[in-house]
Coordinates of C-alpha atoms and ligand atoms in Angstrom, one line a residue:
M1 CA -0.1 0.0 0.2
N2 CA 0.9 3.5 -0.8
K3 CA 1.8 5.2 2.6
N4 CA 0.8 8.5 1.2
F5 CA -1.3 10.3 -1.2
P6 CA -2.4 8.9 -3.8
F7 CA -3.1 6.0 -1.6
T8 CA -3.2 2.4 -3.1
I9 CA -4.3 -1.0 -1.7
N10 CA -2.2 -4.0 -1.1
P11 CA -2.7 -6.9 -3.5
L12 CA -4.4 -9.8 -1.6
P13 CA -1.7 -11.6 0.0
Y14 CA -2.8 -15.1 -1.1
G15 CA -5.3 -16.5 -3.9
Y16 CA -8.9 -15.4 -3.8
D17 CA -10.0 -19.0 -3.2
V18 CA -7.4 -19.6 -0.3
L19 CA -9.9 -19.0 2.5
E20 CA -12.5 -21.2 1.1
P21 CA -14.6 -22.8 2.3
V22 CA -14.9 -20.2 5.2
I23 CA -15.0 -17.1 2.9
D24 CA -15.5 -18.1 -0.8
K25 CA -13.8 -16.8 -3.8
Q26 CA -16.5 -14.5 -5.0
T27 CA -16.8 -12.7 -1.7
M28 CA -13.1 -12.1 -1.7
E29 CA -13.0 -10.7 -5.2
I30 CA -15.7 -8.3 -4.6
H31 CA -14.4 -7.3 -1.1
H32 CA -10.9 -6.6 -2.4
D33 CA -11.2 -5.5 -5.7
K34 CA -14.4 -3.6 -5.4
H35 CA -15.0 -2.4 -1.8
H36 CA -11.5 -2.3 -0.5
Q37 CA -10.3 -0.4 -4.0
A38 CA -13.3 1.9 -3.7
Y39 CA -12.0 3.2 -0.3
A40 CA -8.8 4.1 -1.8
D41 CA -10.4 5.7 -4.8
N42 CA -12.8 8.0 -2.8
L43 CA -10.0 8.9 -0.3
N44 CA -7.7 9.9 -3.3
K45 CA -10.9 11.9 -4.9
I46 CA -11.5 13.8 -1.4
L47 CA -7.9 14.7 -1.0
E48 CA -7.6 16.1 -4.4
Q49 CA -10.1 18.8 -3.0
N50 CA -8.3 18.9 0.4
A51 CA -4.7 19.8 -0.9
D52 CA -3.8 20.7 2.6
K53 CA -4.5 17.1 3.9
Q54 CA -2.3 15.5 0.9
K55 CA 0.8 15.4 3.0
L56 CA -0.8 13.4 6.0
G57 CA -0.4 9.7 6.5
L58 CA -3.2 7.0 6.9
E59 CA -3.0 6.8 10.4
E60 CA -3.8 10.7 10.7
L61 CA -6.1 10.8 8.1
M62 CA -8.2 7.9 10.0
K63 CA -8.5 10.8 12.9
S64 CA -9.6 13.6 10.6
D65 CA -12.6 15.5 11.5
I66 CA -13.9 15.3 7.6
A67 CA -16.0 12.1 7.8
G68 CA -15.2 11.2 4.2
I69 CA -11.8 11.3 4.7
K70 CA -12.0 9.4 8.0
N71 CA -14.0 6.7 6.7
N72 CA -12.3 6.1 3.5
A73 CA -8.9 6.2 5.1
G74 CA -10.2 3.7 7.7
G75 CA -11.6 1.5 5.0
V76 CA -8.2 1.3 3.3
Y77 CA -6.3 0.6 6.5
N78 CA -8.6 -1.6 8.0
H79 CA -8.8 -4.0 5.0
D80 CA -5.2 -4.4 4.2
F81 CA -4.8 -5.3 8.1
F82 CA -7.9 -7.7 7.8
W83 CA -6.0 -9.4 4.8
S84 CA -2.9 -10.0 6.7
V85 CA -4.3 -11.6 9.8
M86 CA -5.8 -14.5 7.9
T87 CA -4.5 -17.6 6.2
A88 CA -5.8 -20.9 4.5
P89 CA -8.1 -22.9 6.6
N90 CA -6.7 -24.8 9.6
T91 CA -2.9 -24.1 8.6
S92 CA -2.2 -21.9 11.6
K93 CA -2.1 -22.8 15.1
M94 CA -2.0 -20.6 18.4
S95 CA 1.6 -20.9 19.9
E96 CA 1.9 -22.0 23.5
S97 CA 3.7 -18.4 24.3
L98 CA 0.5 -16.6 22.7
K99 CA -1.9 -19.0 24.6
V100 CA -0.1 -17.8 27.8
V101 CA -0.6 -14.2 26.9
I102 CA -4.4 -14.8 26.1
E103 CA -4.9 -16.8 29.3
K104 CA -3.4 -14.1 31.4
N105 CA -5.9 -11.5 30.0
F106 CA -9.0 -13.6 29.5
E107 CA -8.7 -16.5 31.8
T108 CA -9.0 -19.1 29.2
V109 CA -8.7 -19.3 25.2
D110 CA -12.5 -20.2 25.2
E111 CA -13.2 -17.1 27.0
F112 CA -11.2 -14.9 24.8
M113 CA -13.1 -16.5 21.8
S114 CA -16.4 -16.0 23.2
K115 CA -15.8 -12.4 24.0
F116 CA -14.4 -11.8 20.4
E117 CA -17.6 -13.3 19.1
L118 CA -19.9 -11.4 21.2
G119 CA -18.1 -8.3 20.3
G120 CA -18.7 -9.1 16.4
L121 CA -22.4 -10.3 16.9
G122 CA -23.3 -7.0 19.4
R123 CA -22.0 -4.6 16.8
F124 CA -25.2 -3.1 15.6
G125 CA -25.2 -2.4 11.7
S126 CA -21.7 -2.1 10.1
G127 CA -18.3 -2.2 11.8
W128 CA -15.4 -4.3 13.1
V129 CA -14.6 -6.3 16.1
W130 CA -10.8 -6.3 17.3
L131 CA -8.5 -7.7 19.7
V132 CA -6.2 -4.9 20.7
K133 CA -3.3 -4.3 23.1
T134 CA -3.6 -1.2 25.2
T135 CA -0.7 1.3 26.1
D136 CA -0.1 -0.6 29.3
G137 CA 0.2 -3.9 27.5
K138 CA -3.1 -5.5 28.3
L139 CA -5.4 -7.3 25.9
E140 CA -8.8 -6.1 25.2
I141 CA -11.9 -6.8 22.9
V142 CA -13.3 -3.9 21.4
S143 CA -16.0 -3.1 18.7
T144 CA -15.7 -0.1 16.4
A145 CA -18.7 1.4 14.0
N146 CA -18.2 1.8 10.3
Q147 CA -14.3 2.0 9.5
D148 CA -13.3 3.5 12.7
N149 CA -10.1 1.7 14.1
P150 CA -8.8 1.4 17.9
L151 CA -5.5 2.8 16.6
S152 CA -7.1 6.5 16.7
D153 CA -7.8 6.1 20.6
G154 CA -4.1 4.6 21.0
R155 CA -4.9 0.8 21.0
Q156 CA -2.9 -1.4 18.7
P157 CA -5.2 -4.1 16.8
V158 CA -3.5 -7.3 16.9
L159 CA -6.5 -9.3 15.3
G160 CA -9.6 -7.8 13.6
L161 CA -12.8 -9.2 12.1
D162 CA -14.9 -7.3 9.5
V163 CA -18.6 -7.6 10.3
W164 CA -20.0 -5.3 7.7
E165 CA -22.5 -7.5 5.6
H166 CA -20.4 -7.1 2.6
A167 CA -17.8 -9.4 4.4
Y168 CA -20.2 -12.4 4.5
Y169 CA -23.7 -11.8 3.1
L170 CA -23.1 -13.9 -0.2
K171 CA -22.3 -17.2 1.7
Y172 CA -24.0 -16.6 5.1
Q173 CA -26.6 -14.4 4.4
N174 CA -28.1 -13.1 7.6
K175 CA -26.1 -15.7 9.7
R176 CA -23.4 -13.5 11.0
V177 CA -23.1 -15.9 14.2
D178 CA -21.9 -18.7 11.6
Y179 CA -19.4 -16.2 9.8
V180 CA -18.1 -15.2 13.1
K181 CA -17.4 -18.7 14.5
A182 CA -15.9 -20.0 11.2
F183 CA -13.3 -17.4 11.3
W184 CA -11.3 -19.2 13.9
Q185 CA -10.5 -21.6 11.3
I186 CA -8.7 -18.9 9.2
V187 CA -6.9 -16.8 11.8
N188 CA -3.2 -16.3 11.0
W189 CA -1.9 -16.7 14.8
V190 CA 1.8 -16.3 13.5
K191 CA 0.8 -12.8 12.4
V192 CA -1.2 -12.1 15.4
E193 CA 1.6 -13.1 17.8
D194 CA 4.1 -10.7 15.7
L195 CA 1.6 -7.8 15.9
L196 CA 1.4 -8.4 19.8
N197 CA 5.2 -8.5 20.1
N198 CA 6.3 -6.0 17.5
S199 CA 3.9 -3.1 17.3
Ligands
FE2_1 FE1 -15.2 -4.9 4.3

């Protein structure tokens, strides 16, 4: 991704069909090539009219008080993040060291998963659920509306799930719960641990 104006999106880091059957190829094509691309295109269009903002990086733009800039910058950032924390089904396992950290913060892995699922299911309308690292190193589950990102209030995402209908509707229709529960099969735990330790 281009870190400055004009912004571009990262290519998908794997094939469109790699997440099947959890996320189908057509959903990935539309989600990456249409939705994600549109956030970058729209952001660039708005910045063309706001020359004073063209020098700002994506994280700054995500805090903009201009709604169009904030939402589209978040859309670019969040989706690049989302693709990076997924991998082919059942190919990634949580390491013992990550498990220890999760248990320290949530008592059990099951409790963590349940809280994350509830965050995704409880988000009314469009948004995201995140596992974040706070400034004092604790892990928390947070849900954000639209394309907001916890980074904007100082919390570092280490895992995120898009719960906009465009992320799951073709395959799961109204059953967001099935999509959220299936997500565990495609989490890239190596990436999550890397984000936890190095960001
Ligand atoms: Fe999305």
